[in-house]
Structures are given as structure tokens and as C-alpha cells.
Coordinates of C-alpha atoms in Angstrom, one line a residue:
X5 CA 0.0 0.0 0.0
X6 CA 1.1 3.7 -0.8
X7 CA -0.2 4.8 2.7
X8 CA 3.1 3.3 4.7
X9 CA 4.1 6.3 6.8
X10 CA 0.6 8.4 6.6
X11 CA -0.9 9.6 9.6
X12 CA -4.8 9.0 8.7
X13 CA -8.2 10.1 10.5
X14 CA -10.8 7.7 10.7
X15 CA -13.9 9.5 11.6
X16 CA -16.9 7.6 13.1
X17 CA -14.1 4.5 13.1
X18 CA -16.4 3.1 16.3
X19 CA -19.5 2.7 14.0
X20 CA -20.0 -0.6 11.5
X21 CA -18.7 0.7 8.7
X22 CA -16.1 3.0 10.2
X23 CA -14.4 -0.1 12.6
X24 CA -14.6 -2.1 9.0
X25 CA -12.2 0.4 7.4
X26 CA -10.0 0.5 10.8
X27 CA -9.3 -3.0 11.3
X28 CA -8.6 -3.3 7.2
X29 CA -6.2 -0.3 7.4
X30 CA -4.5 -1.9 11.0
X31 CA -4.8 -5.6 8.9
X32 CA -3.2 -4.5 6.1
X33 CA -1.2 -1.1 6.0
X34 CA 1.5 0.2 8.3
X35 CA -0.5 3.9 8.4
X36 CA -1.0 5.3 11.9
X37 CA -4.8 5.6 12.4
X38 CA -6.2 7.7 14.6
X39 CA -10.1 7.1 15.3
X40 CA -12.1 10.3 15.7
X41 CA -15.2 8.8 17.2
X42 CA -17.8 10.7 19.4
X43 CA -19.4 7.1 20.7
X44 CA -23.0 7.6 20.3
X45 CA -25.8 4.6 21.2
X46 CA -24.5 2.4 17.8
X47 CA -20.4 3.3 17.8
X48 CA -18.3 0.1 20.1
X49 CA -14.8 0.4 20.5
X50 CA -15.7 -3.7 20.9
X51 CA -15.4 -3.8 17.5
X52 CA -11.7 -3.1 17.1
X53 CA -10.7 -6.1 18.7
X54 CA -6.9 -5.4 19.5
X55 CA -6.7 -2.3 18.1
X56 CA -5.0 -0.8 21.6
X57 CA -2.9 -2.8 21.1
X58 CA -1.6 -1.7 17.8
X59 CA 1.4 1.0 18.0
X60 CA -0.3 2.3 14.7
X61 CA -3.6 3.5 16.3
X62 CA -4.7 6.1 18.6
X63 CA -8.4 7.0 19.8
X64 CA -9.8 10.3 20.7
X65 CA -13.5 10.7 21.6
X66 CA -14.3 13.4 19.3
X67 CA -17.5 15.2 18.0
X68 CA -17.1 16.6 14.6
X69 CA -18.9 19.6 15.5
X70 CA -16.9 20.6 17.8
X71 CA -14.4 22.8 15.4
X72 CA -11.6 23.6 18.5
X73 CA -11.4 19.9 19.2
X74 CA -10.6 19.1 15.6
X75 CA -8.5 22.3 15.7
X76 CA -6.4 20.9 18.3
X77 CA -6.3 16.8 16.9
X78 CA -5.2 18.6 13.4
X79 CA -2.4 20.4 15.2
X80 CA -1.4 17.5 17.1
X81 CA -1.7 14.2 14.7
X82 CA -0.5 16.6 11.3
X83 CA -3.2 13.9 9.0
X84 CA -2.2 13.2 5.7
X85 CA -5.8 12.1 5.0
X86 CA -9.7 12.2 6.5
X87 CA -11.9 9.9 5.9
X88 CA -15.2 10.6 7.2
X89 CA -17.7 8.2 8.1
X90 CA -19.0 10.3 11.0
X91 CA -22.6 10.3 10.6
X92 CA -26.6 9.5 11.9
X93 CA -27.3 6.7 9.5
X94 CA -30.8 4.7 10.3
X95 CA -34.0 6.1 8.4
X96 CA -36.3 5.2 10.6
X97 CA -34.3 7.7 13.3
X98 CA -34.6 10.6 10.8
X99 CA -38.3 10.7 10.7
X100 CA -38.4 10.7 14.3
X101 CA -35.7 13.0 14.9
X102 CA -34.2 14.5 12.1
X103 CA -32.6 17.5 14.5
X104 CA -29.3 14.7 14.8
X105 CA -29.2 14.2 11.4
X106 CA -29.1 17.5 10.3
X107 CA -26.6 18.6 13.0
X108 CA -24.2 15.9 12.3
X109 CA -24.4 14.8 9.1
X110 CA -24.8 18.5 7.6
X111 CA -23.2 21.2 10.4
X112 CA -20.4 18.2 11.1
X113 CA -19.6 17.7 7.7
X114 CA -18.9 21.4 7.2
X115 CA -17.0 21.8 10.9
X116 CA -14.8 19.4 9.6
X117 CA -14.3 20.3 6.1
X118 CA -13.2 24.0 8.2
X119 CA -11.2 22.4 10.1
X120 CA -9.4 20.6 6.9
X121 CA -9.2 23.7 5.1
X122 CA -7.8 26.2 7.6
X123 CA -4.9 22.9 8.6
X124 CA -4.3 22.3 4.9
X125 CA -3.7 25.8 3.7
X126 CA -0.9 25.8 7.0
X127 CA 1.2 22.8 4.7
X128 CA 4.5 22.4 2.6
X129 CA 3.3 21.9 -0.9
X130 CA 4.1 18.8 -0.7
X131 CA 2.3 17.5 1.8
X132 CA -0.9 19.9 0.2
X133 CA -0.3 17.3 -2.4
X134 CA -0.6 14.9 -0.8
X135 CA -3.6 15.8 1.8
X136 CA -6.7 13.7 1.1
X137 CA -10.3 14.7 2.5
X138 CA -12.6 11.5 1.4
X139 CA -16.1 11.3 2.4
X140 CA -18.2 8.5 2.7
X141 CA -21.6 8.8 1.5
X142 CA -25.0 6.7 0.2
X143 CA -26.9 5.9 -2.8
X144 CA -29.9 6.9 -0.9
X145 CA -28.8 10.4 -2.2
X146 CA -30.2 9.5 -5.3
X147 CA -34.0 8.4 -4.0
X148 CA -35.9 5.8 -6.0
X149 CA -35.7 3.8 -8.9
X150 CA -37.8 1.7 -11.1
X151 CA -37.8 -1.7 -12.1
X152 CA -34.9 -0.8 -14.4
X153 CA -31.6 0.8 -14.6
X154 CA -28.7 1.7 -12.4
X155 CA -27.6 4.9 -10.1
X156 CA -24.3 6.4 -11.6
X157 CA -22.0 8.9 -10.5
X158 CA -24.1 11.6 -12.3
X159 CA -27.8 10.1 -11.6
X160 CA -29.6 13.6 -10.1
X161 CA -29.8 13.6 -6.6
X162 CA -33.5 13.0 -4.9
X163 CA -33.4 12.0 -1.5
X164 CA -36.9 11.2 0.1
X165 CA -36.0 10.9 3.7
X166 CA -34.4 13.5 6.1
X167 CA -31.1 10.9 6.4
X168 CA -30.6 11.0 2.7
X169 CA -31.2 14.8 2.4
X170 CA -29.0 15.3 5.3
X171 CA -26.6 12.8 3.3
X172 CA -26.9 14.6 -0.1
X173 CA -26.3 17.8 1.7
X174 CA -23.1 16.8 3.0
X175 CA -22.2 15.6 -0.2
X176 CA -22.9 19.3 -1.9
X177 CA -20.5 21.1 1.1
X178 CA -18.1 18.3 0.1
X179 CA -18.2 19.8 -3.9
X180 CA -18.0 23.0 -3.2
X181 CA -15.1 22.8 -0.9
X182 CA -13.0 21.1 -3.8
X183 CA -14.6 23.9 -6.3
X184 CA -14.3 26.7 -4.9
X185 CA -11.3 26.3 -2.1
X186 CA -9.3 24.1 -4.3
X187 CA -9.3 21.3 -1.1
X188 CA -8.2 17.9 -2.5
X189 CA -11.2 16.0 -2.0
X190 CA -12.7 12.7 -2.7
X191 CA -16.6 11.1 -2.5
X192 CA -18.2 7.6 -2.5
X193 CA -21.5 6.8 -2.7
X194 CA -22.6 3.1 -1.5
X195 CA -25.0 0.4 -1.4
X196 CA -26.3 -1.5 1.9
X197 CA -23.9 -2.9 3.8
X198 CA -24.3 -5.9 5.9
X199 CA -21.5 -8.1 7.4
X200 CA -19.9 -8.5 11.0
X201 CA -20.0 -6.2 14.0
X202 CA -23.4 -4.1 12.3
X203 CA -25.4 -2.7 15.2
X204 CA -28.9 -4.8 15.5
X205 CA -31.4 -2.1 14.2
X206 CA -30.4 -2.4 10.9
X207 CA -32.4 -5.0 8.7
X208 CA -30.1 -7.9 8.8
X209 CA -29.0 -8.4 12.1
X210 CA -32.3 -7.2 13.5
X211 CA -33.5 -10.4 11.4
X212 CA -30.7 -12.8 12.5
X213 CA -30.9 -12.1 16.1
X214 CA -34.6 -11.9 16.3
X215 CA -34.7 -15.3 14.5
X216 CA -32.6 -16.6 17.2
X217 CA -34.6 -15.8 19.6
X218 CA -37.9 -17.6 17.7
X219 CA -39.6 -13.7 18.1
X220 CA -41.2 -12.5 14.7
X221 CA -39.7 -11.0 12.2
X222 CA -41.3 -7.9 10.9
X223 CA -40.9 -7.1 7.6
X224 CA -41.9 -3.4 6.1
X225 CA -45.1 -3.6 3.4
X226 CA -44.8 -6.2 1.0
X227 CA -41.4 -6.6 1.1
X228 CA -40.5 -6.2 -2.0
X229 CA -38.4 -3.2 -1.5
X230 CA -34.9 -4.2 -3.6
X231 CA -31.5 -2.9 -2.5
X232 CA -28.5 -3.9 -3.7
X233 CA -25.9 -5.5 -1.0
X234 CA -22.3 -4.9 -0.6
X235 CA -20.2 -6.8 2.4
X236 CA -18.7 -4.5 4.5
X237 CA -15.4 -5.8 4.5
X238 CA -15.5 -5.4 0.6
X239 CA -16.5 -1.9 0.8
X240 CA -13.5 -1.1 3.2
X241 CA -11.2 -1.9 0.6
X242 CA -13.2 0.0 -2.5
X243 CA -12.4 3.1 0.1
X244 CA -8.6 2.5 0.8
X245 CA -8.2 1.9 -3.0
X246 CA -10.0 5.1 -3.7
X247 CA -7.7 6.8 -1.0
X248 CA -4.8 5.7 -2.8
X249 CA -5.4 6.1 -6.2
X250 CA -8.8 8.2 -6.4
X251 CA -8.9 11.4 -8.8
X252 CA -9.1 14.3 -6.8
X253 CA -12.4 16.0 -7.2
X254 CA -13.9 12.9 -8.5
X255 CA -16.7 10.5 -7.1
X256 CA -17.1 7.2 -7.0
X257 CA -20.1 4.8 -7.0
X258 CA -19.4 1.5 -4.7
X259 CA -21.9 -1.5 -5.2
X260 CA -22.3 -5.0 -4.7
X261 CA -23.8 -6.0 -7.8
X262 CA -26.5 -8.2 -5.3
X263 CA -30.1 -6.8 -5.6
X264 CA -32.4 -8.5 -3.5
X265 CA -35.6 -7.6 -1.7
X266 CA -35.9 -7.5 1.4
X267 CA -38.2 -10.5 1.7
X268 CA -35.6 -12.7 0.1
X269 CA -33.1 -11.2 2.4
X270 CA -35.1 -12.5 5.3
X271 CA -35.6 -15.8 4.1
X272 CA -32.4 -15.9 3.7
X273 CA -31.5 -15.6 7.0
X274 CA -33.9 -17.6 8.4
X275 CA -32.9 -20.6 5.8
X276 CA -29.5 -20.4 7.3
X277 CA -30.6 -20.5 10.7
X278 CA -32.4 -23.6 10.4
X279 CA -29.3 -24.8 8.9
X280 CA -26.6 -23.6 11.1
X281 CA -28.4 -23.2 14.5
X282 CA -32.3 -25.4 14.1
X283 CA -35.0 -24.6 15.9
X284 CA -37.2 -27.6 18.1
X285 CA -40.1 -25.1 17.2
X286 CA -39.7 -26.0 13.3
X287 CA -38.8 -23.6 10.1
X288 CA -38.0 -20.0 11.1
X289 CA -39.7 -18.5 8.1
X290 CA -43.2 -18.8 10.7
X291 CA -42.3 -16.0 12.0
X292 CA -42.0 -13.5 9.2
X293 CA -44.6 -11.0 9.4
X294 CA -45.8 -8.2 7.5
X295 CA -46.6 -4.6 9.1
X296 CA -47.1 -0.7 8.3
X297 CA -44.6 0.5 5.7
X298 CA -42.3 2.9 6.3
X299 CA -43.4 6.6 5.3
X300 CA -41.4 7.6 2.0
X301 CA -39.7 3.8 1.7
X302 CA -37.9 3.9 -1.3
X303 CA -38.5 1.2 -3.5
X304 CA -35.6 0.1 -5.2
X305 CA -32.0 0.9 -5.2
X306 CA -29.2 -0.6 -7.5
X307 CA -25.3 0.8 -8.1
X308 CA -23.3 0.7 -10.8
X309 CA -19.8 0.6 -9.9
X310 CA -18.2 0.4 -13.6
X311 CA -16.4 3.6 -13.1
X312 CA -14.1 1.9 -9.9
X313 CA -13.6 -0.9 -11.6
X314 CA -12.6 0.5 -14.7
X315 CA -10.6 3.1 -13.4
X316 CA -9.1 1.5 -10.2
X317 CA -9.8 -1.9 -10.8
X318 CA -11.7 -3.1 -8.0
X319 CA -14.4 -5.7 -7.8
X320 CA -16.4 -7.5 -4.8
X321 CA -15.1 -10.5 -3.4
X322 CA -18.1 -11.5 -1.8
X323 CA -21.4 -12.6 -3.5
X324 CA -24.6 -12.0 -1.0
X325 CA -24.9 -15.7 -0.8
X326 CA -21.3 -15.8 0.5
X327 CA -21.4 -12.8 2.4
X328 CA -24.7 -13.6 4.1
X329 CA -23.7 -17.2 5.5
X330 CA -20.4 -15.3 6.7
X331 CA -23.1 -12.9 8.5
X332 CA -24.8 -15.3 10.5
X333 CA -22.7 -17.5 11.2
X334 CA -20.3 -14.4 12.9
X335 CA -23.6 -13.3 14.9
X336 CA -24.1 -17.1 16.2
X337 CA -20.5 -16.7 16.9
X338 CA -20.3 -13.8 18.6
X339 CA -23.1 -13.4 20.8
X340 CA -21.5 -11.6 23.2
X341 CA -20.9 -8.8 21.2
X342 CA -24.3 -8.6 20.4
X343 CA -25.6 -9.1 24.1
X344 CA -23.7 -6.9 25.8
X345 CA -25.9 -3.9 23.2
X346 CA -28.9 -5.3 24.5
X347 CA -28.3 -5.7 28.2
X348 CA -27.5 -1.9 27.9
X349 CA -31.3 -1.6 27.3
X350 CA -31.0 -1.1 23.7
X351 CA -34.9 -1.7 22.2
X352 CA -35.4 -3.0 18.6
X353 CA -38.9 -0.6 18.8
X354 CA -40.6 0.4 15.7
X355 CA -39.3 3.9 14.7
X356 CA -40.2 6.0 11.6
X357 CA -44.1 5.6 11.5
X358 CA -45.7 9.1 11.2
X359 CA -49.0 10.6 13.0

């Protein structure tokens, strides 16, 4: 790797995606990461497993709207490169509270991208060569497709839920920092992710944890909402490639290439559970239920990555059949991981459904 001596921030690196990019960059890279993490209810230092460990990491609990503590990290760790995966992800959160979302994913997003500037016009010219600000983003952005055709880099963006307008707003202060300040920046857009260490609200490990259990599994409408899903672990490496060797100014599109819907994700799941872990009770997919869609659900989302792998030559490792067994059979695994978020009184209640 070309990041051997770089000194990078990892913001967010306690989150799913975020500790996904840490332990690939400590795996695989002699960089010195520092995570930038404020640790709200999903981020887990648990999912760094060693990391303290690792001479070439450093943690600092860190809010990215808080524009003298970046001052100060900036000062200190002299980055060569941000990523930022800082951010209030889950939809159904927005509609309840969009407030967070705007405040970190918008007002964050530009405290940093301050923060970035005013350090980055301090360098050699060199190092302002060098300096990378790359922000991690979704193809939510975009809003909803039809039965046909593919987001791309230059697909309009129409977001239909306060996370994806909070997203696509980030992604416009991202632009316009590049444009009109000249700073070196980079942007990805992604599909779902799934995989290990993904905190249980989200679809799949709500799915796989309720299935152990033998509680129902709800499933939104008719569940034929499509999205198309990329392992986390895959998507970690489409981001340190794009660090590397990324165009500056340019963005990139990061897919699976695995459009399912959501129904078929969950008989997935409970397929594999009956395989891996059975049940005395009898076939899991009993307890798939159907209730009140989410407002404004988006009906179908599907990347195409042809520009990364054209350009930087990346392609998934991991098909969703793969990846998915991988998935539950790491949350069967790891239970403890998973039981120590719920014995903090973390409830998998319904969220998003308006008045």
C-alpha cells in the first residue's frame, strides 16, 4: 500500500462501517490511524478487537462539530488524510428526529471540512499534495428507482428521507469545498452494507438475532423493496483503494452488484438458521410478518460501480450468498458482542411511523 508512513483520521471508526475500514487499514497497511469517534448509542470500541494494542492506532472521543477539538487533533496528529464516516445513519431515526441528522451529518460535515481547510492551507506543498479529505456517502442520495436501470456517478440527486437529504447535503459542502477552495477532496457513494460487528437495528441483524430468539420477524409492506448489497469488508477496501489512487475532485459509486428484496433477504436468514443453528419449534420463516410500511420507503436501489472498476480496478469478493452465511454465522458466533448492546437496554422498537 502507498499509505506506509501516513498519519490518517478515521472518523466515526467506532461505527459498523467505520471499525470495517479501521481493522482493514490496521490488517493491512503500516499507516498510523487515529479514530475520531464521538461514541453515540450504535459506535463500540468492541469492534476493534486489538486495536490498543496496535502501536499504529490512537483514539480520541471526538464530535465533529466541535471545530476547536478538531483544531487541536489537526495540530497535534498533522493527518495526511480524512476519511469521514462520521454520521446519523438509520432512516427510521430521521423521521423521528431529524434535529441529529441534520446537525451531524450536515453542520459536522462542514466543521470538519473547516477544520481541513484552515490545517491544509498551513502545509508544505508537498504535503498539500498529498492531503486527502474523502467522504463516505450513500446511494440513498439518489431516492428511488424503477424496475430498471442503475444509479451512476451523475444520476440527479433526490433524497426522500431526512437521512438521505442530510446525506446529499453533505455531499454538496463536500463539492463545493474542492470547487471553490481548491481542497483535495474525494466522494463515494454506496450500497447497503451488511456483514460483521453491524449494530442490530439495521435489517439484517435485526433479522438474524430476532430469528434466534424464535420472536417474529417484521418485515416493512410487501417486502418487496430491492437494494443492492455490498459486504462490509468489501466496501473497506473500495475506500482504501479510492484513497490511494482516487482522482481528486472525483466521485465514485461503490456497489455489490447483489439486488435482492428484502423478503428474500429474510428468508435468507432464516434458511440459514435452520441450517446452522435449528430450531425444536420448526422452520423459522413462521415468523415472518408483515406490518405498516415505512413513510417515504424507497422502493428500489441498484449501483453501478463500472467507473471503480474501470478506473481502479476493484471488484467484490463476496457474492450476497457468501457474504450472508459469513453474517450469520459471525452473529451465532459472537453473541457476546451482540448481548452486551442489549443488556444496555438497547430496544429493537418500531421507529419512523408518522402521525
Amino acid at each position: 500500500m502507498r499509505l506506509k508512513g501516513l498519519t490518517i483520521f478515521v472518523t466515526g471508526g467506532a461505527g459498523f462501517i467505520g471499525s470495517a475500514v479501521l481493522r482493514h487499514l490496521l490488517r493491512n497497511s503500516h499507516a498510523r490511524v487515529v479514530n475520531l469517534d464521538k461514541l453515540t448509542y450504535a459506535a463500540n470500541l468492541g469492534s476493534l478487537p486489538g486495536a490498543t494494542e496496535n502501536l499504529n492506532y490512537a483514539f480520541e472521543a471526538q464530535c465533529i462539530c466541535d471545530a476547536p477539538g478538531l483544531r487541536r487533533l489537526f495540530d497535534h496528529y498533522q493527518p495526511d488524510a480524512v476519511l469521514n464516516l462520521a454520521a446519523e445513519s438509520h432512516v427510521d431515526r430521521s423521521i423521528d428526529g431529524p434535529g441529529e441528522f441534520i446537525q451531524t451529518n450536515i453542520v459536522g460535515t462542514f466543521t470538519l471540512l473547516q477544520e481541513a481547510l484552515r490545517y491544509w492551507r498551513t502545509l508544505s506543498p508537498d504535503k498539500r499534495a498529498r492531503f486527502r479529505f474523502q467522504h463516505i456517502s450513500t446511494d440513498e442520495v439518489f431516492g428511488s428507482l424503477g424496475e430498471e436501470g442503475f444509479f451512476t456517478e451523475t444520476t440527479p440527486y433526490s433524497p426522500n428521507s431526512p437521512y438521505s437529504a442530510s446525506k446529499a447535503s453533505s455531499n454538496h459542502l463536500v463539492r463545493a469545498w474542492h470547487e471553490t477552495y481548491e481542497l483535495p477532496t474525494l466522494l463515494t457513494n454506496c450500497s447497503n452494507n451488511y456483514g460483521p460487528y453491524h449494530f442490530p437495528e439495521k435489517l439484517i441483524p435485526h433479522m438474524i438475532i430476532k430469528g434466534l430468539a424464535g420472536e417474529q420477524l417484521p418485515v416493512y409492506g410487501d417486502g418487496k423493496n430491492v437494494r443492492d448489497w455490498l459486504y462490509v469488508e468489501d466496501h473497506a477496501k473500495a475506500l482504501t483503494l479510492v484513497l490511494e489512487h482516487g482522482a481528486v475532485g472525483e466521485t465514485y459509486n461503490i456497489g455489490g452488484r447483489n439486488e435482492r428484496t428484502n423478503l428474500h433477504v429474510v428468508e435468507t436468514i432464516c434458511d440459514l438458521l435452520d441450517d446452522i443453528a435449528p430450531s425444536t419449534d420448526g422452520p423459522r420463516r413462521r415468523l415472518i410478518s408483515f406490518v405498516t410500511d415505512r413513510p417515504g420507503h424507497d422502493r428500489r436501489y441498484a449501483i453501478d460501480a463500472s467507473k471503480l472498476e474501470r478506473d481502479l480496478g476493484w471488484s467484490a469478493v463476496e457474492n450476497f450468498e457468501s457474504g450472508i452465511e459469513k453474517t450469520v454465522r459471525w452473529y451465532i458466533e459472537q453473541k457476546p458482542w451482540w448481548q452486551a448492546i442489549l443488556e444496555r437496554r438497547y430496544a429493537a422498537n418500531r421507529q419512523g411511523l408518522t402521525k
